[in-house]
Amino acid sequence: MRIVCPYCGDRDTEEFIFRGEALGRHPGLNSDEYAMFEHVYHRTNLSGKTSEHWYHVQGCRNWILVERDTLTHTIYSARLAKDGES
Amino acid sequence: MILKGIGYVDEGLQIEERQNVAFASILARKNQNGETIGELIGGSLREGPLTTILGDTVYIGTGPGSWLATSSTKATDFADNLATKLAGRASVSDQSGAYCVTRITGDRARHLLQRGVAINLHPDVFTTGCAATTVIAHIAVVIWQIDISPTYDIATFRTYSPDFRHWLAHSWRSF
Ligand SMILES: [Zn+2]
């Protein structure tokens, strides 16, 4: 599988660290136990198109927001996570 | 063909370890970019995996808002000078002790390098002025193309340079 890093270009996934689903924001330090549990442990584990965070550790060292189909490995988009979610 | 010491030559290929090369990393401060940083050093730093040559220094794009500056010099104040010039717009740190640079040139240089990198080095997509931060045999490398011979400079972290040379010798033998 290859990811087109928005900075580096077309790269093998060996260069990236997979973090997991691109979840919503951290609920905040004052949130209750359940919200924290939900954020830390619960994943939707979608079969199909989903958003994920990958870190380009052997490249530009940036977090990349990748839209990927977990069944087909088709990658729909990849952009710098720091540029925002949408 | 045995690769020992710092260099060797064969038909269509020359390999040498460059000596006295200074390095410094440049990280843009908030709201700064290649243009605002570059104007302090007489030009504009290109954004993207590309090189910009200003005077006797090559600035290699390594990430958004980050560059690796390199120059052939014995001077030990390369990074300090750069830090002074870029004060307020970018953070500069001396990396001179961190990297070794190998120069590969000749007709067969592309073929040899292509054996190690999983990116396309075809001259239509990677040519003079292009750069890449990637891996060769799991070894982190920064590659930039100097001319269309082609000539490439490859920087590896110093402690990995014997391993990189081992990869070079091994790949060359299996040509
Ligand atoms: Zn990248």
PDB file of C-alpha atoms and ligand atoms in Angstrom:
ATOM      1  CA  MET A   1       0.000   0.000   0.000  1.00  0.00           C
ATOM      2  CA  ARG A   2       1.233   3.490  -0.811  1.00  0.00           C
ATOM      3  CA  ILE A   3       0.202   6.869   0.574  1.00  0.00           C
ATOM      4  CA  VAL A   4       0.604  10.115  -1.318  1.00  0.00           C
ATOM      5  CA  CYS A   5       2.021  12.384   1.361  1.00  0.00           C
ATOM      6  CA  PRO A   6       0.922  15.975   0.636  1.00  0.00           C
ATOM      7  CA  TYR A   7       4.509  17.137   1.103  1.00  0.00           C
ATOM      8  CA  CYS A   8       6.746  14.227   0.032  1.00  0.00           C
ATOM      9  CA  GLY A   9       4.627  12.584  -2.646  1.00  0.00           C
ATOM     10  CA  ASP A  10       3.972   8.895  -3.316  1.00  0.00           C
ATOM     11  CA  ARG A  11       5.530   6.756  -0.558  1.00  0.00           C
ATOM     12  CA  ASP A  12       5.453   3.208   0.725  1.00  0.00           C
ATOM     13  CA  THR A  13       3.541   2.660   3.982  1.00  0.00           C
ATOM     14  CA  GLU A  14       6.780   1.338   5.540  1.00  0.00           C
ATOM     15  CA  GLU A  15       7.729   5.011   5.971  1.00  0.00           C
ATOM     16  CA  PHE A  16       4.661   5.747   8.109  1.00  0.00           C
ATOM     17  CA  ILE A  17       3.473   4.919  11.593  1.00  0.00           C
ATOM     18  CA  PHE A  18      -0.221   4.070  11.778  1.00  0.00           C
ATOM     19  CA  ARG A  19      -1.893   5.750  14.716  1.00  0.00           C
ATOM     20  CA  GLY A  20      -5.487   4.713  14.150  1.00  0.00           C
ATOM     21  CA  GLU A  21      -8.870   6.202  13.463  1.00  0.00           C
ATOM     22  CA  ALA A  22      -9.004   9.961  13.236  1.00  0.00           C
ATOM     23  CA  LEU A  23     -11.227  10.509  16.243  1.00  0.00           C
ATOM     24  CA  GLY A  24     -12.857  13.640  17.478  1.00  0.00           C
ATOM     25  CA  ARG A  25     -11.020  15.986  19.753  1.00  0.00           C
ATOM     26  CA  HIS A  26      -9.826  15.022  23.222  1.00  0.00           C
ATOM     27  CA  PRO A  27     -12.866  15.517  25.507  1.00  0.00           C
ATOM     28  CA  GLY A  28     -10.887  17.754  27.881  1.00  0.00           C
ATOM     29  CA  LEU A  29      -9.319  17.085  31.244  1.00  0.00           C
ATOM     30  CA  ASN A  30     -12.503  17.996  33.108  1.00  0.00           C
ATOM     31  CA  SER A  31     -14.696  15.510  31.246  1.00  0.00           C
ATOM     32  CA  ASP A  32     -16.234  12.594  33.095  1.00  0.00           C
ATOM     33  CA  GLU A  33     -14.835   9.077  33.252  1.00  0.00           C
ATOM     34  CA  TYR A  34     -17.170   7.714  30.615  1.00  0.00           C
ATOM     35  CA  ALA A  35     -16.266  10.368  28.028  1.00  0.00           C
ATOM     36  CA  MET A  36     -12.600   9.665  28.677  1.00  0.00           C
ATOM     37  CA  PHE A  37     -13.106   5.906  28.436  1.00  0.00           C
ATOM     38  CA  GLU A  38     -14.994   6.397  25.184  1.00  0.00           C
ATOM     39  CA  HIS A  39     -12.210   8.543  23.745  1.00  0.00           C
ATOM     40  CA  VAL A  40      -9.329   6.325  24.807  1.00  0.00           C
ATOM     41  CA  TYR A  41     -10.749   2.855  24.134  1.00  0.00           C
ATOM     42  CA  HIS A  42     -13.765   2.882  21.838  1.00  0.00           C
ATOM     43  CA  ARG A  43     -13.219   2.563  18.119  1.00  0.00           C
ATOM     44  CA  THR A  44     -15.804   2.220  15.390  1.00  0.00           C
ATOM     45  CA  ASN A  45     -13.539  -0.219  13.497  1.00  0.00           C
ATOM     46  CA  LEU A  46     -15.355   0.491  10.258  1.00  0.00           C
ATOM     47  CA  SER A  47     -15.323  -1.931   7.397  1.00  0.00           C
ATOM     48  CA  GLY A  48     -15.137   0.489   4.498  1.00  0.00           C
ATOM     49  CA  LYS A  49     -14.248   4.116   4.039  1.00  0.00           C
ATOM     50  CA  THR A  50     -12.813   5.774   7.127  1.00  0.00           C
ATOM     51  CA  SER A  51     -10.426   8.504   8.250  1.00  0.00           C
ATOM     52  CA  GLU A  52      -7.119   7.689   9.899  1.00  0.00           C
ATOM     53  CA  HIS A  53      -4.006   9.358  11.228  1.00  0.00           C
ATOM     54  CA  TRP A  54      -0.651   8.284   9.835  1.00  0.00           C
ATOM     55  CA  TYR A  55       2.672   9.800  10.883  1.00  0.00           C
ATOM     56  CA  HIS A  56       5.291  10.193   8.157  1.00  0.00           C
ATOM     57  CA  VAL A  57       8.191   9.293  10.417  1.00  0.00           C
ATOM     58  CA  GLN A  58      10.676   8.414   7.645  1.00  0.00           C
ATOM     59  CA  GLY A  59       9.817  11.479   5.603  1.00  0.00           C
ATOM     60  CA  CYS A  60       8.557  14.961   6.430  1.00  0.00           C
ATOM     61  CA  ARG A  61       7.684  13.990  10.028  1.00  0.00           C
ATOM     62  CA  ASN A  62       4.151  15.308   9.818  1.00  0.00           C
ATOM     63  CA  TRP A  63       0.797  13.865  10.809  1.00  0.00           C
ATOM     64  CA  ILE A  64      -1.267  12.965   7.772  1.00  0.00           C
ATOM     65  CA  LEU A  65      -5.052  12.640   7.725  1.00  0.00           C
ATOM     66  CA  VAL A  66      -5.815   9.783   5.344  1.00  0.00           C
ATOM     67  CA  GLU A  67      -9.213   8.747   3.979  1.00  0.00           C
ATOM     68  CA  ARG A  68      -8.931   5.028   3.290  1.00  0.00           C
ATOM     69  CA  ASP A  69     -11.166   2.075   2.561  1.00  0.00           C
ATOM     70  CA  THR A  70     -10.221  -0.627   5.059  1.00  0.00           C
ATOM     71  CA  LEU A  71     -11.584  -3.359   2.777  1.00  0.00           C
ATOM     72  CA  THR A  72      -9.999  -2.401  -0.532  1.00  0.00           C
ATOM     73  CA  HIS A  73      -7.095  -0.228   0.734  1.00  0.00           C
ATOM     74  CA  THR A  74      -8.157   2.440  -1.742  1.00  0.00           C
ATOM     75  CA  ILE A  75      -6.861   5.794  -0.536  1.00  0.00           C
ATOM     76  CA  TYR A  76      -9.204   8.664  -1.341  1.00  0.00           C
ATOM     77  CA  SER A  77      -7.267  11.569   0.099  1.00  0.00           C
ATOM     78  CA  ALA A  78      -4.291  12.465   2.248  1.00  0.00           C
ATOM     79  CA  ARG A  79      -3.657  15.865   3.741  1.00  0.00           C
ATOM     80  CA  LEU A  80      -1.645  17.404   6.541  1.00  0.00           C
ATOM     81  CA  ALA A  81      -3.543  16.966   9.794  1.00  0.00           C
ATOM     82  CA  LYS A  82      -2.382  20.402  10.952  1.00  0.00           C
ATOM     83  CA  ASP A  83      -4.314  21.984   8.077  1.00  0.00           C
ATOM     84  CA  GLY A  84      -7.535  20.969   9.830  1.00  0.00           C
ATOM     85  CA  GLU A  85     -10.159  18.281   9.652  1.00  0.00           C
ATOM     86  CA  SER A  86     -12.156  19.605   6.728  1.00  0.00           C
TER      87      SER A  86
ATOM     88  CA  MET B   1      34.851  -4.183  -6.489  1.00  0.00           C
ATOM     89  CA  ILE B   2      35.543  -3.539  -2.836  1.00  0.00           C
ATOM     90  CA  LEU B   3      34.289  -0.463  -1.091  1.00  0.00           C
ATOM     91  CA  LYS B   4      36.728   0.563   1.581  1.00  0.00           C
ATOM     92  CA  GLY B   5      37.472   3.917   3.104  1.00  0.00           C
ATOM     93  CA  ILE B   6      35.734   6.826   1.489  1.00  0.00           C
ATOM     94  CA  GLY B   7      35.440   6.271  -2.219  1.00  0.00           C
ATOM     95  CA  TYR B   8      35.772   4.264  -5.368  1.00  0.00           C
ATOM     96  CA  VAL B   9      35.459   4.602  -9.088  1.00  0.00           C
ATOM     97  CA  ASP B  10      34.262   2.315 -11.833  1.00  0.00           C
ATOM     98  CA  GLU B  11      32.896   2.770 -15.319  1.00  0.00           C
ATOM     99  CA  GLY B  12      29.817   4.967 -15.148  1.00  0.00           C
ATOM    100  CA  LEU B  13      29.938   5.368 -11.417  1.00  0.00           C
ATOM    101  CA  GLN B  14      31.894   7.347  -8.876  1.00  0.00           C
ATOM    102  CA  ILE B  15      31.262   7.243  -5.188  1.00  0.00           C
ATOM    103  CA  GLU B  16      32.902   9.495  -2.682  1.00  0.00           C
ATOM    104  CA  GLU B  17      32.308  10.489   0.877  1.00  0.00           C
ATOM    105  CA  ARG B  18      32.262  14.272   1.055  1.00  0.00           C
ATOM    106  CA  GLN B  19      34.458  15.835   3.693  1.00  0.00           C
ATOM    107  CA  ASN B  20      34.032  19.082   5.622  1.00  0.00           C
ATOM    108  CA  VAL B  21      30.314  19.495   5.106  1.00  0.00           C
ATOM    109  CA  ALA B  22      28.400  21.626   7.581  1.00  0.00           C
ATOM    110  CA  PHE B  23      24.714  21.109   8.297  1.00  0.00           C
ATOM    111  CA  ALA B  24      22.038  23.077  10.095  1.00  0.00           C
ATOM    112  CA  SER B  25      18.325  22.468  10.418  1.00  0.00           C
ATOM    113  CA  ILE B  26      15.935  25.372   9.953  1.00  0.00           C
ATOM    114  CA  LEU B  27      12.453  25.330  11.441  1.00  0.00           C
ATOM    115  CA  ALA B  28      10.084  28.154  10.575  1.00  0.00           C
ATOM    116  CA  ARG B  29       8.525  30.004  13.484  1.00  0.00           C
ATOM    117  CA  LYS B  30       4.791  30.642  13.465  1.00  0.00           C
ATOM    118  CA  ASN B  31       3.531  32.564  10.411  1.00  0.00           C
ATOM    119  CA  GLN B  32       6.917  32.382   8.717  1.00  0.00           C
ATOM    120  CA  ASN B  33       7.626  30.660   5.411  1.00  0.00           C
ATOM    121  CA  GLY B  34      10.275  30.118   2.760  1.00  0.00           C
ATOM    122  CA  GLU B  35       9.820  33.621   1.475  1.00  0.00           C
ATOM    123  CA  THR B  36      10.004  35.509   4.762  1.00  0.00           C
ATOM    124  CA  ILE B  37      12.929  33.383   5.966  1.00  0.00           C
ATOM    125  CA  GLY B  38      14.693  33.495   2.607  1.00  0.00           C
ATOM    126  CA  GLU B  39      14.653  37.271   2.359  1.00  0.00           C
ATOM    127  CA  LEU B  40      17.045  37.394   5.316  1.00  0.00           C
ATOM    128  CA  ILE B  41      19.598  35.361   3.370  1.00  0.00           C
ATOM    129  CA  GLY B  42      19.239  36.862  -0.072  1.00  0.00           C
ATOM    130  CA  GLY B  43      16.496  34.877  -1.762  1.00  0.00           C
ATOM    131  CA  SER B  44      13.441  32.729  -1.185  1.00  0.00           C
ATOM    132  CA  LEU B  45      13.498  29.160   0.128  1.00  0.00           C
ATOM    133  CA  ARG B  46      11.424  26.920  -2.112  1.00  0.00           C
ATOM    134  CA  GLU B  47       8.607  25.082  -0.319  1.00  0.00           C
ATOM    135  CA  GLY B  48       8.405  21.373  -1.019  1.00  0.00           C
ATOM    136  CA  PRO B  49      10.948  18.570  -1.438  1.00  0.00           C
ATOM    137  CA  LEU B  50      13.275  20.765  -3.494  1.00  0.00           C
ATOM    138  CA  THR B  51      16.610  22.473  -3.120  1.00  0.00           C
ATOM    139  CA  THR B  52      17.345  26.189  -3.175  1.00  0.00           C
ATOM    140  CA  ILE B  53      20.885  27.359  -3.746  1.00  0.00           C
ATOM    141  CA  LEU B  54      21.789  30.725  -2.217  1.00  0.00           C
ATOM    142  CA  GLY B  55      25.466  31.615  -2.337  1.00  0.00           C
ATOM    143  CA  ASP B  56      27.519  28.594  -1.283  1.00  0.00           C
ATOM    144  CA  THR B  57      24.698  27.008   0.713  1.00  0.00           C
ATOM    145  CA  VAL B  58      22.111  24.471  -0.394  1.00  0.00           C
ATOM    146  CA  TYR B  59      18.768  24.551   1.424  1.00  0.00           C
ATOM    147  CA  ILE B  60      16.973  21.223   1.190  1.00  0.00           C
ATOM    148  CA  GLY B  61      13.225  21.084   1.834  1.00  0.00           C
ATOM    149  CA  THR B  62      12.628  18.348   4.431  1.00  0.00           C
ATOM    150  CA  GLY B  63       9.054  19.115   5.491  1.00  0.00           C
ATOM    151  CA  PRO B  64       6.502  21.921   5.667  1.00  0.00           C
ATOM    152  CA  GLY B  65       8.401  24.876   7.141  1.00  0.00           C
ATOM    153  CA  SER B  66      11.617  22.904   7.561  1.00  0.00           C
ATOM    154  CA  TRP B  67      14.855  22.888   5.651  1.00  0.00           C
ATOM    155  CA  LEU B  68      18.286  21.358   6.005  1.00  0.00           C
ATOM    156  CA  ALA B  69      21.015  23.853   5.140  1.00  0.00           C
ATOM    157  CA  THR B  70      24.327  22.469   3.986  1.00  0.00           C
ATOM    158  CA  SER B  71      27.599  23.939   2.831  1.00  0.00           C
ATOM    159  CA  SER B  72      31.095  22.759   1.961  1.00  0.00           C
ATOM    160  CA  THR B  73      33.063  24.431   4.676  1.00  0.00           C
ATOM    161  CA  LYS B  74      35.449  23.690   7.481  1.00  0.00           C
ATOM    162  CA  ALA B  75      33.988  26.607   9.400  1.00  0.00           C
ATOM    163  CA  THR B  76      32.525  25.625  12.733  1.00  0.00           C
ATOM    164  CA  ASP B  77      30.288  28.688  12.958  1.00  0.00           C
ATOM    165  CA  PHE B  78      28.064  27.841   9.959  1.00  0.00           C
ATOM    166  CA  ALA B  79      24.967  27.171  12.068  1.00  0.00           C
ATOM    167  CA  ASP B  80      25.647  30.060  14.450  1.00  0.00           C
ATOM    168  CA  ASN B  81      25.911  32.495  11.560  1.00  0.00           C
ATOM    169  CA  LEU B  82      22.672  31.209  10.086  1.00  0.00           C
ATOM    170  CA  ALA B  83      20.932  31.391  13.462  1.00  0.00           C
ATOM    171  CA  THR B  84      21.980  35.018  13.826  1.00  0.00           C
ATOM    172  CA  LYS B  85      20.665  35.896  10.370  1.00  0.00           C
ATOM    173  CA  LEU B  86      17.341  34.093  10.841  1.00  0.00           C
ATOM    174  CA  ALA B  87      16.739  35.177  14.428  1.00  0.00           C
ATOM    175  CA  GLY B  88      13.049  35.640  15.143  1.00  0.00           C
ATOM    176  CA  ARG B  89      11.829  33.942  11.983  1.00  0.00           C
ATOM    177  CA  ALA B  90      13.303  30.451  12.270  1.00  0.00           C
ATOM    178  CA  SER B  91      15.008  28.180  14.768  1.00  0.00           C
ATOM    179  CA  VAL B  92      18.387  26.911  13.641  1.00  0.00           C
ATOM    180  CA  SER B  93      20.343  24.050  15.129  1.00  0.00           C
ATOM    181  CA  ASP B  94      23.749  22.714  14.221  1.00  0.00           C
ATOM    182  CA  GLN B  95      23.599  19.244  12.659  1.00  0.00           C
ATOM    183  CA  SER B  96      27.157  19.119  11.315  1.00  0.00           C
ATOM    184  CA  GLY B  97      28.182  16.248  13.542  1.00  0.00           C
ATOM    185  CA  ALA B  98      24.992  14.337  12.796  1.00  0.00           C
ATOM    186  CA  TYR B  99      25.360  13.517   9.104  1.00  0.00           C
ATOM    187  CA  CYS B 100      27.748  11.924   6.641  1.00  0.00           C
ATOM    188  CA  VAL B 101      27.321  12.735   2.958  1.00  0.00           C
ATOM    189  CA  THR B 102      28.009  10.344   0.107  1.00  0.00           C
ATOM    190  CA  ARG B 103      28.158  11.663  -3.441  1.00  0.00           C
ATOM    191  CA  ILE B 104      27.185   9.270  -6.227  1.00  0.00           C
ATOM    192  CA  THR B 105      27.662  10.323  -9.819  1.00  0.00           C
ATOM    193  CA  GLY B 106      27.760   8.819 -13.314  1.00  0.00           C
ATOM    194  CA  ASP B 107      25.599   7.052 -15.880  1.00  0.00           C
ATOM    195  CA  ARG B 108      24.807   4.239 -13.503  1.00  0.00           C
ATOM    196  CA  ALA B 109      24.198   6.331 -10.406  1.00  0.00           C
ATOM    197  CA  ARG B 110      20.428   6.419 -10.899  1.00  0.00           C
ATOM    198  CA  HIS B 111      20.249   2.681 -11.447  1.00  0.00           C
ATOM    199  CA  LEU B 112      22.231   2.025  -8.274  1.00  0.00           C
ATOM    200  CA  LEU B 113      20.220   4.433  -6.152  1.00  0.00           C
ATOM    201  CA  GLN B 114      16.923   3.184  -7.556  1.00  0.00           C
ATOM    202  CA  ARG B 115      17.753  -0.210  -6.067  1.00  0.00           C
ATOM    203  CA  GLY B 116      17.482   1.292  -2.628  1.00  0.00           C
ATOM    204  CA  VAL B 117      14.689   3.829  -2.701  1.00  0.00           C
ATOM    205  CA  ALA B 118      10.990   3.107  -3.145  1.00  0.00           C
ATOM    206  CA  ILE B 119      10.391   6.371  -4.963  1.00  0.00           C
ATOM    207  CA  ASN B 120      10.573   7.041  -8.676  1.00  0.00           C
ATOM    208  CA  LEU B 121      13.921   8.548  -9.725  1.00  0.00           C
ATOM    209  CA  HIS B 122      13.011   8.782 -13.424  1.00  0.00           C
ATOM    210  CA  PRO B 123      14.295  12.140 -14.751  1.00  0.00           C
ATOM    211  CA  ASP B 124      10.727  13.135 -15.704  1.00  0.00           C
ATOM    212  CA  VAL B 125       9.773  13.232 -12.030  1.00  0.00           C
ATOM    213  CA  PHE B 126      13.048  13.513 -10.093  1.00  0.00           C
ATOM    214  CA  THR B 127      15.746  15.742 -11.481  1.00  0.00           C
ATOM    215  CA  THR B 128      18.249  18.475 -10.585  1.00  0.00           C
ATOM    216  CA  GLY B 129      16.897  20.439  -7.643  1.00  0.00           C
ATOM    217  CA  CYS B 130      14.652  17.644  -6.384  1.00  0.00           C
ATOM    218  CA  ALA B 131      15.074  16.236  -2.888  1.00  0.00           C
ATOM    219  CA  ALA B 132      13.613  13.376  -0.872  1.00  0.00           C
ATOM    220  CA  THR B 133      13.654  12.367   2.761  1.00  0.00           C
ATOM    221  CA  THR B 134      13.165   8.613   2.745  1.00  0.00           C
ATOM    222  CA  VAL B 135      14.796   5.275   3.599  1.00  0.00           C
ATOM    223  CA  ILE B 136      17.317   2.984   1.936  1.00  0.00           C
ATOM    224  CA  ALA B 137      17.485  -0.492   3.463  1.00  0.00           C
ATOM    225  CA  HIS B 138      15.673   0.904   6.533  1.00  0.00           C
ATOM    226  CA  ILE B 139      18.354   3.601   6.890  1.00  0.00           C
ATOM    227  CA  ALA B 140      17.008   7.155   7.003  1.00  0.00           C
ATOM    228  CA  VAL B 141      18.417   9.247   4.156  1.00  0.00           C
ATOM    229  CA  VAL B 142      18.084  12.715   2.706  1.00  0.00           C
ATOM    230  CA  ILE B 143      18.767  12.689  -1.036  1.00  0.00           C
ATOM    231  CA  TRP B 144      19.132  15.646  -3.339  1.00  0.00           C
ATOM    232  CA  GLN B 145      20.057  15.737  -6.998  1.00  0.00           C
ATOM    233  CA  ILE B 146      22.942  18.044  -7.924  1.00  0.00           C
ATOM    234  CA  ASP B 147      23.035  17.764 -11.737  1.00  0.00           C
ATOM    235  CA  ILE B 148      21.770  15.719 -14.657  1.00  0.00           C
ATOM    236  CA  SER B 149      24.849  13.427 -14.905  1.00  0.00           C
ATOM    237  CA  PRO B 150      23.111  12.450 -12.620  1.00  0.00           C
ATOM    238  CA  THR B 151      24.854  13.367  -9.383  1.00  0.00           C
ATOM    239  CA  TYR B 152      23.177  12.739  -6.040  1.00  0.00           C
ATOM    240  CA  ASP B 153      24.196  13.655  -2.549  1.00  0.00           C
ATOM    241  CA  ILE B 154      22.919  11.318   0.118  1.00  0.00           C
ATOM    242  CA  ALA B 155      23.060  12.295   3.766  1.00  0.00           C
ATOM    243  CA  THR B 156      22.747   9.608   6.412  1.00  0.00           C
ATOM    244  CA  PHE B 157      23.000   9.906  10.146  1.00  0.00           C
ATOM    245  CA  ARG B 158      26.681   9.494  10.970  1.00  0.00           C
ATOM    246  CA  THR B 159      26.312   6.313  13.011  1.00  0.00           C
ATOM    247  CA  TYR B 160      24.496   4.663  10.115  1.00  0.00           C
ATOM    248  CA  SER B 161      27.050   5.557   7.468  1.00  0.00           C
ATOM    249  CA  PRO B 162      28.987   2.238   7.711  1.00  0.00           C
ATOM    250  CA  ASP B 163      25.672   0.431   7.187  1.00  0.00           C
ATOM    251  CA  PHE B 164      24.856   2.661   4.243  1.00  0.00           C
ATOM    252  CA  ARG B 165      28.283   1.982   2.712  1.00  0.00           C
ATOM    253  CA  HIS B 166      27.654  -1.708   3.231  1.00  0.00           C
ATOM    254  CA  TRP B 167      24.385  -1.379   1.300  1.00  0.00           C
ATOM    255  CA  LEU B 168      26.208   0.506  -1.474  1.00  0.00           C
ATOM    256  CA  ALA B 169      28.920  -2.130  -1.815  1.00  0.00           C
ATOM    257  CA  HIS B 170      26.390  -4.943  -1.715  1.00  0.00           C
ATOM    258  CA  SER B 171      24.113  -3.366  -4.330  1.00  0.00           C
ATOM    259  CA  TRP B 172      27.014  -2.529  -6.584  1.00  0.00           C
ATOM    260  CA  ARG B 173      28.363  -6.078  -6.492  1.00  0.00           C
ATOM    261  CA  SER B 174      25.030  -7.446  -7.637  1.00  0.00           C
ATOM    262  CA  PHE B 175      24.857  -5.183 -10.702  1.00  0.00           C
TER     263      PHE B 175
HETATM  264 ZN    ZN C   1       5.784  13.277   4.113  1.00  0.00          ZN
END
